[in-house]
């Protein structure tokens, strides 16, 4: 039997995925406290690779990994050619537009300045609403941008909203819900279909249980 390779994203989603795999009798070989990046399960014929969230989609698309677990936000921003096959139901938050109270987010003829770590998602969202924007790509605390006049609004992931409130900002519009997803390489999905479906079945039963 061929091995299946699963890419796990570093950070909270990877830890939650590890917990879920252990509940369904897989992933006993994973030790996220070690410095190892590859974990081999010779009994179930599964390799796990531990990579940055933004790289999960790349490993799966290129066929190095058959499956990957990553946040929906990363999938949307990457815009790559993989199958999204299962909503794992954890890592829940929202994509939202936030800014200083009373800030307008639709300015008919003006250009809206949008600070974000997710330029592709922001561009697509505002394009569909026919709002001209200038993207300001930031890698750090985007909440600062409206406060110092760098942007009108921000587009970011919001879980509790506490960071926004602490900085005098508020959600102006929720865009869509985000959670962790199981993704598959397109070729792997065809040739390893039965094994992938068995994993999905176990994950589904765990959620229902």
Coordinates of C-alpha atoms in Angstrom, one line a residue:
X1 CA 0.0 0.0 0.0
X2 CA 1.3 3.5 -0.9
X3 CA 1.9 6.0 1.8
X4 CA -0.4 9.0 2.0
X5 CA 1.4 12.3 2.9
X6 CA -0.4 14.9 5.0
X7 CA 0.8 18.5 5.4
X8 CA 0.0 20.1 8.7
X9 CA 0.3 23.8 9.3
X10 CA 2.5 25.1 12.1
X11 CA 0.7 26.9 14.9
X12 CA -2.7 26.5 16.5
X13 CA -4.4 24.7 13.6
X14 CA -1.6 22.1 13.4
X15 CA -2.0 21.4 17.1
X16 CA -5.8 21.1 16.8
X17 CA -5.3 18.8 13.8
X18 CA -2.9 16.7 15.8
X19 CA -5.5 16.3 18.6
X20 CA -8.2 15.3 16.1
X21 CA -5.9 12.7 14.3
X22 CA -5.1 11.1 17.7
X23 CA -8.8 10.9 18.5
X24 CA -9.4 8.9 15.3
X25 CA -6.5 6.6 15.9
X26 CA -4.0 8.2 13.6
X27 CA -1.1 10.6 14.2
X28 CA 0.5 8.7 17.2
X29 CA 3.9 9.3 15.6
X30 CA 3.4 13.1 15.6
X31 CA 5.4 15.0 18.3
X32 CA 5.0 18.7 17.8
X33 CA 7.3 19.5 20.7
X34 CA 10.2 18.0 18.8
X35 CA 12.2 19.8 16.1
X36 CA 11.3 17.1 13.5
X37 CA 9.5 18.2 10.4
X38 CA 8.6 14.7 9.1
X39 CA 6.7 12.1 11.1
X40 CA 6.3 8.5 9.7
X41 CA 3.5 6.2 10.7
X42 CA 4.5 2.9 9.2
X43 CA 1.5 1.0 10.6
X44 CA -1.1 3.2 8.9
X45 CA 1.2 4.1 6.0
X46 CA 0.9 7.9 6.5
X47 CA 3.7 10.5 6.5
X48 CA 3.0 13.8 8.2
X49 CA 5.0 16.9 7.2
X50 CA 5.0 20.0 9.4
X51 CA 5.2 23.3 7.4
X52 CA 4.3 27.0 7.5
X53 CA 0.5 27.6 6.9
X54 CA 1.1 29.5 3.7
X55 CA 3.2 26.5 2.4
X56 CA 0.6 23.8 3.0
X57 CA -1.3 24.7 -0.1
X58 CA 1.9 24.7 -2.2
X59 CA 3.0 21.3 -1.0
X60 CA -0.5 19.9 -1.8
X61 CA -0.8 21.6 -5.2
X62 CA 2.6 20.3 -6.3
X63 CA 1.8 16.8 -5.2
X64 CA 4.5 16.5 -2.5
X65 CA 1.6 16.1 0.0
X66 CA -1.6 14.3 -0.9
X67 CA -3.6 16.1 1.8
X68 CA -3.2 19.2 3.8
X69 CA -4.9 20.9 6.8
X70 CA -5.0 24.7 6.7
X71 CA -7.2 27.7 7.4
X72 CA -9.7 28.7 4.7
X73 CA -8.1 32.2 4.8
X74 CA -4.8 30.7 3.5
X75 CA -6.7 28.8 0.7
X76 CA -8.5 32.0 -0.4
X77 CA -5.3 34.1 -0.4
X78 CA -3.3 31.5 -2.3
X79 CA -5.9 31.0 -5.1
X80 CA -4.3 27.7 -6.0
X81 CA -5.6 24.6 -7.8
X82 CA -6.5 22.1 -5.0
X83 CA -9.7 20.4 -3.9
X84 CA -11.2 21.6 -0.7
X85 CA -12.8 18.4 0.6
X86 CA -13.8 18.8 4.2
X87 CA -14.6 21.5 6.8
X88 CA -12.9 20.4 10.0
X89 CA -15.0 22.7 12.1
X90 CA -12.2 24.2 14.3
X91 CA -10.1 27.3 14.0
X92 CA -13.3 29.4 13.5
X93 CA -13.2 33.1 13.0
X94 CA -14.4 35.7 10.5
X95 CA -12.9 37.8 7.8
X96 CA -14.1 41.4 8.5
X97 CA -13.7 45.0 7.4
X98 CA -12.9 47.1 10.4
X99 CA -12.0 50.7 11.1
X100 CA -12.7 53.8 13.2
X101 CA -16.3 54.1 14.3
X102 CA -18.4 55.8 11.6
X103 CA -16.0 55.2 8.8
X104 CA -17.7 54.6 5.4
X105 CA -16.4 51.6 3.5
X106 CA -18.1 52.3 0.2
X107 CA -17.1 55.6 -1.4
X108 CA -18.7 55.8 -4.9
X109 CA -16.0 57.7 -6.7
X110 CA -13.2 57.8 -4.2
X111 CA -10.4 55.3 -3.6
X112 CA -10.7 53.5 -0.3
X113 CA -7.3 52.8 1.4
X114 CA -7.3 49.2 2.7
X115 CA -4.5 47.8 5.0
X116 CA -4.3 44.1 5.1
X117 CA -2.2 40.9 5.3
X118 CA -4.5 39.4 2.7
X119 CA -4.3 41.6 -0.5
X120 CA -5.9 39.0 -2.9
X121 CA -8.9 38.4 -0.7
X122 CA -9.4 42.2 -0.2
X123 CA -9.1 42.9 -3.9
X124 CA -11.6 40.3 -5.0
X125 CA -14.1 41.3 -2.3
X126 CA -14.1 45.0 -3.1
X127 CA -14.0 44.4 -6.9
X128 CA -17.3 42.5 -6.6
X129 CA -18.7 45.5 -4.9
X130 CA -17.3 47.9 -7.5
X131 CA -15.3 49.8 -4.9
X132 CA -12.0 51.2 -6.1
X133 CA -9.3 50.5 -3.5
X134 CA -5.6 51.1 -2.8
X135 CA -4.1 48.1 -1.1
X136 CA -1.5 48.7 1.7
X137 CA 0.1 45.3 2.3
X138 CA 1.2 44.9 5.9
X139 CA 2.7 41.9 7.7
X140 CA 2.4 43.1 11.3
X141 CA -0.3 44.7 13.4
X142 CA -2.8 46.0 10.8
X143 CA -4.9 47.6 13.5
X144 CA -2.4 50.5 13.7
X145 CA -3.0 51.6 10.1
X146 CA -6.3 53.5 10.5
X147 CA -5.1 55.0 13.8
X148 CA -2.1 56.7 12.2
X149 CA -3.9 57.6 8.9
X150 CA -2.2 55.0 6.7
X151 CA -5.5 53.5 5.7
X152 CA -9.3 54.1 5.9
X153 CA -10.1 50.5 6.9
X154 CA -8.4 47.2 7.5
X155 CA -9.4 43.7 6.2
X156 CA -8.4 41.0 8.7
X157 CA -9.3 37.9 10.6
X158 CA -11.4 38.6 13.7
X159 CA -12.0 36.0 16.4
X160 CA -13.2 37.8 19.5
X161 CA -12.9 41.5 18.4
X162 CA -11.0 42.3 21.6
X163 CA -7.9 43.6 19.8
X164 CA -10.0 45.9 17.7
X165 CA -11.8 47.3 20.7
X166 CA -8.6 47.7 22.6
X167 CA -7.4 49.9 19.8
X168 CA -10.6 51.9 19.4
X169 CA -11.7 50.1 16.2
X170 CA -14.9 48.2 15.4
X171 CA -16.1 45.7 12.8
X172 CA -17.9 47.6 10.0
X173 CA -18.8 44.6 7.9
X174 CA -18.4 40.9 8.2
X175 CA -17.2 39.3 5.0
X176 CA -17.3 35.5 5.5
X177 CA -16.7 32.7 8.0
X178 CA -13.3 30.9 8.2
X179 CA -12.4 27.5 9.6
X180 CA -9.8 24.8 9.1
X181 CA -10.2 22.7 5.9
X182 CA -8.9 19.4 4.6
X183 CA -7.5 19.9 1.1
X184 CA -6.4 17.4 -1.5
X185 CA -4.1 17.3 -4.4
X186 CA -6.2 16.7 -7.5
X187 CA -4.3 13.7 -8.8
X188 CA -4.1 12.1 -5.4
X189 CA -7.9 12.5 -4.9
X190 CA -8.4 10.4 -8.0
X191 CA -5.8 7.7 -7.4
X192 CA -6.0 7.5 -3.6
X193 CA -9.7 8.1 -3.4
X194 CA -10.7 5.2 -1.1
X195 CA -8.0 5.9 1.5
X196 CA -8.9 9.6 1.4
X197 CA -12.6 8.9 1.8
X198 CA -11.8 6.6 4.8
X199 CA -10.0 9.5 6.5
X200 CA -12.9 11.8 5.8
X201 CA -15.3 9.3 7.2
X202 CA -13.3 9.0 10.4
X203 CA -13.0 12.8 10.8
X204 CA -16.8 13.1 10.2
X205 CA -17.7 10.5 12.7
X206 CA -15.4 12.2 15.3
X207 CA -17.2 15.5 14.7
X208 CA -20.6 13.9 15.0
X209 CA -19.5 12.0 18.2

